[in-house]
C-alpha atoms as one frame of an Amber mdcrd trajectory, in Angstrom:
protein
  96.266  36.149 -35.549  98.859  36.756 -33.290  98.153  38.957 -30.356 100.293
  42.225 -30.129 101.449  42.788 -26.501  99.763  46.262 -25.472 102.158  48.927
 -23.493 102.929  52.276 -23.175 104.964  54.898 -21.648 102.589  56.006 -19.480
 102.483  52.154 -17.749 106.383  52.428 -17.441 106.792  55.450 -15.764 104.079
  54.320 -12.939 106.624  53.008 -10.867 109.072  55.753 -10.867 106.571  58.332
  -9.858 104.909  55.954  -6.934 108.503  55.660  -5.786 108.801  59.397  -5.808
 105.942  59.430  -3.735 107.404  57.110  -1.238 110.700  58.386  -1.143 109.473
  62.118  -0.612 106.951  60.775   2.509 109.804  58.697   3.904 112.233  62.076
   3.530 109.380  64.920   4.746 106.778  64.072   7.635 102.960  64.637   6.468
 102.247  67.324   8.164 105.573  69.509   6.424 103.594  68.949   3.011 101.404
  72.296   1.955  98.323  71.089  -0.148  97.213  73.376  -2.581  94.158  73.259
  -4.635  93.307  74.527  -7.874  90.120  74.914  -9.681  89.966  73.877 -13.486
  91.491  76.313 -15.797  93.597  77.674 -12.528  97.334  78.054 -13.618  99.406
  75.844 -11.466 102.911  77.813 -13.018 103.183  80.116 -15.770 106.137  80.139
 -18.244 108.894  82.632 -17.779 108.262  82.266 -13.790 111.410  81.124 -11.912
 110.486  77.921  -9.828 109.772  78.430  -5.995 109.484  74.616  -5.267 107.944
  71.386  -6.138 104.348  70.855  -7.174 103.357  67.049  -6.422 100.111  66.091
  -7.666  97.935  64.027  -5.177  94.473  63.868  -6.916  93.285  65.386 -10.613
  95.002  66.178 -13.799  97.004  69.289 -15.127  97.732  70.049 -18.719 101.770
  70.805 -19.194 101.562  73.402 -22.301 103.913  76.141 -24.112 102.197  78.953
 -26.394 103.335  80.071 -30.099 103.688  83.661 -31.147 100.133  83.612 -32.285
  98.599  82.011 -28.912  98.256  78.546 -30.504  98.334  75.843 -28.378 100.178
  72.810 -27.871 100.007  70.076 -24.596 103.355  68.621 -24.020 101.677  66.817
 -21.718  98.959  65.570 -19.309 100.230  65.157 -15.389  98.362  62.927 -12.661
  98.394  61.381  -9.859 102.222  61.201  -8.313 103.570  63.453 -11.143 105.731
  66.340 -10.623 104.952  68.879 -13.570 107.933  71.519 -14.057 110.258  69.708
 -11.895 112.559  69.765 -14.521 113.355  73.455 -14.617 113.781  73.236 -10.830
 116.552  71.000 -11.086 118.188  72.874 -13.853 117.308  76.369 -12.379 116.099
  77.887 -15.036 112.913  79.726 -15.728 109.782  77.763 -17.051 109.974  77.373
 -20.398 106.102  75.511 -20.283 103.059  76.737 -18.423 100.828  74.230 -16.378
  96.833  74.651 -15.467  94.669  72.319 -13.837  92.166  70.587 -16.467  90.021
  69.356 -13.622  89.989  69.812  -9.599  93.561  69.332  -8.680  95.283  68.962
  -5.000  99.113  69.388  -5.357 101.519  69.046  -2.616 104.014  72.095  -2.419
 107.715  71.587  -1.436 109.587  74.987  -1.036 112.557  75.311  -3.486 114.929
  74.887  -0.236 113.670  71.831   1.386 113.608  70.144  -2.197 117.101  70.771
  -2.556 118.268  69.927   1.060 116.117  66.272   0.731 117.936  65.868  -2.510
 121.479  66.482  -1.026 120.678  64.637   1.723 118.560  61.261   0.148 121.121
  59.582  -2.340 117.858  57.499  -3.333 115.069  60.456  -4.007 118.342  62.261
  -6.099 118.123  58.688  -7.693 114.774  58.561  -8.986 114.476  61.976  -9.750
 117.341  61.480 -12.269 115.844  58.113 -13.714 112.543  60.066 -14.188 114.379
  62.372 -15.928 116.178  60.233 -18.455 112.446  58.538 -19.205 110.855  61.934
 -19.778 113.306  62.571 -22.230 113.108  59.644 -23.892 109.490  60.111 -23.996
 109.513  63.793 -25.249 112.107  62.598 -27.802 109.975  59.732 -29.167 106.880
  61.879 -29.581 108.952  64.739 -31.134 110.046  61.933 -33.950 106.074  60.899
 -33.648 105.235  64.697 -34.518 107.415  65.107 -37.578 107.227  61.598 -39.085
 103.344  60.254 -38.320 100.230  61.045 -40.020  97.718  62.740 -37.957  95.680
  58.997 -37.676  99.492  57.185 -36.229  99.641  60.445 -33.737  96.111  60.220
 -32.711  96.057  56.104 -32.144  99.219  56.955 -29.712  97.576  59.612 -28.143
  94.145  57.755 -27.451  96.586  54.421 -25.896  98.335  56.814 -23.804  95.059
  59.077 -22.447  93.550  55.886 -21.844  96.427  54.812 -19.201  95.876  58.580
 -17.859  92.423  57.815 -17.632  92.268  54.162 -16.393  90.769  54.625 -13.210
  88.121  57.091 -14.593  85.376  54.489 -15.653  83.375  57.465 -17.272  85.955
  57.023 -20.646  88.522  59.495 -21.702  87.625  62.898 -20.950  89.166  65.696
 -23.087  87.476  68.046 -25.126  88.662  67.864 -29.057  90.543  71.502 -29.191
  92.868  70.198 -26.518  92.797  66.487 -27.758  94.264  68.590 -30.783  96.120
  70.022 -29.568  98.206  67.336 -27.285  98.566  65.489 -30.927 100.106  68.540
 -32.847  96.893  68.389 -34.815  94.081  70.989 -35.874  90.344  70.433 -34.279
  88.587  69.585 -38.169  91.533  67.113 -38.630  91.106  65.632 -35.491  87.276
  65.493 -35.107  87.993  62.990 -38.859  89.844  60.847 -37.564  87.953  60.009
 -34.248  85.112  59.998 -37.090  86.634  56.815 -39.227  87.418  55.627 -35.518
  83.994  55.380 -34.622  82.779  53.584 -38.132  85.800  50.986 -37.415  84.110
  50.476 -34.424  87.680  50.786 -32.515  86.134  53.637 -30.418  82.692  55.663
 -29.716  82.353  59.227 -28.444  79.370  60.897 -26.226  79.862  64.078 -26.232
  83.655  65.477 -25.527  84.348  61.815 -23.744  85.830  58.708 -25.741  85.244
  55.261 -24.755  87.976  52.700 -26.542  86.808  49.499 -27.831  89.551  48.054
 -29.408  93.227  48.926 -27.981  94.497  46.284 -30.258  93.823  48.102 -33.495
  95.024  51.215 -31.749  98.654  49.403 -31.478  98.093  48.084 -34.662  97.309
  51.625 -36.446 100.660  52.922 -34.300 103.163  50.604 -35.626 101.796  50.500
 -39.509 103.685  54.195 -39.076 107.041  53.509 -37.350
């Protein structure tokens, strides 16, 4: 059977946010960067705030995440290592229309809204890859929003489990989320979702121990994916 070539937005978006990294350390000397660090559950920024600078995330992973009317709620996304949560409502300079809080130990750099927008002015190529990581995230958010209205609970959750395990790649302990907020991130209701892993697990494409998922088989993921497109 012919092999299926495995990728994902999360491995094409690497490079832009390592070059964002570069770029900003070539623009701003080490010592100019303020590290912050938040505990789990610590709210990195809150929606309806106005954006004060850049938050650059140097180690851990923060959940990206807007609220309905009745306090349901739904991940947009999950930021790591080299991402730059919110940045897009600094650009734009408009209030946060999303709320970020750290789902683990996170350090995040902080860049003051007026040295962000001086180094942009002044670097033709950081203004360059901010703008390409712009057009991928909303290429990205566009895809999933067609993902949310058009796939099955099983298509969303197969995506979700190939991109968390990119997010999660160099945590050798398996994907750690707990199933609310795995819910959550797919659009999906905990019962529904807790199914699914279920007829994962007797496929033998995954196992679970406790909240943390350990994939076996990435190629029926892909497979599972695309019967839905």
């Amino acid at each position: 059977m012919e092999t299926i070539e495995i990728t994902t937005k999360e491995q094409s978006k690497t490079l832009v946010y390592i070059k964002v990294r570069e770029s900003l350390l070539k623009a701003l000397p080490a010592e100019e960067f303020e590290a912050i660090r938040y505990n789990r559950g610590e709210i990195i920024y809150r929606e309806g705030d106005i954006p004060d600078g850049l938050h650059f995330i140097l180690s851990g992973k923060a959940k990206v995440y807007m609220r309905s009317r009745n306090s349901k709620e739904q991940i947009i996304h999950i930021a790591t290592v080299h991402e730059c949560p919110g940045y897009e409502y600094l650009l734009n300079n408009t209030r946060f229309l999303s709320s970020c809080s750290a789902m683990e130990h996170v350090t995040a750099t902080f860049i003051p809204r007026d040295i962000f927008s001086y180094l942009l002015r002044s670097n033709e190529e950081l203004m360059s890859i901010f703008f390409s990581m712009l057009c991928k995230d909303i290429v990205g958010r566009e895809r999933k929003m067609t993902d949310m209205a058009y796939k099955p609970v099983r298509g969303r959750l197969a995506d979700a489990l190939l991109d968390l395990s990119e997010i999660y790649q160099d945590f050798s302990g398996g994907i750690s989320l707990s199933r609310s907020e795995l819910a959550s991130y797919i659009g999906s209701v905990r019962e529904t979702t807790c199914r699914m892993l279920s007829e994962l697990k007797r496929e033998e494409v995954i196992h679970t121990k406790g909240d943390i998922i350990h994939i076996h088989n990435k190629q029926k993921l892909l497979e599972i994916s695309n019967m839905y497109r």
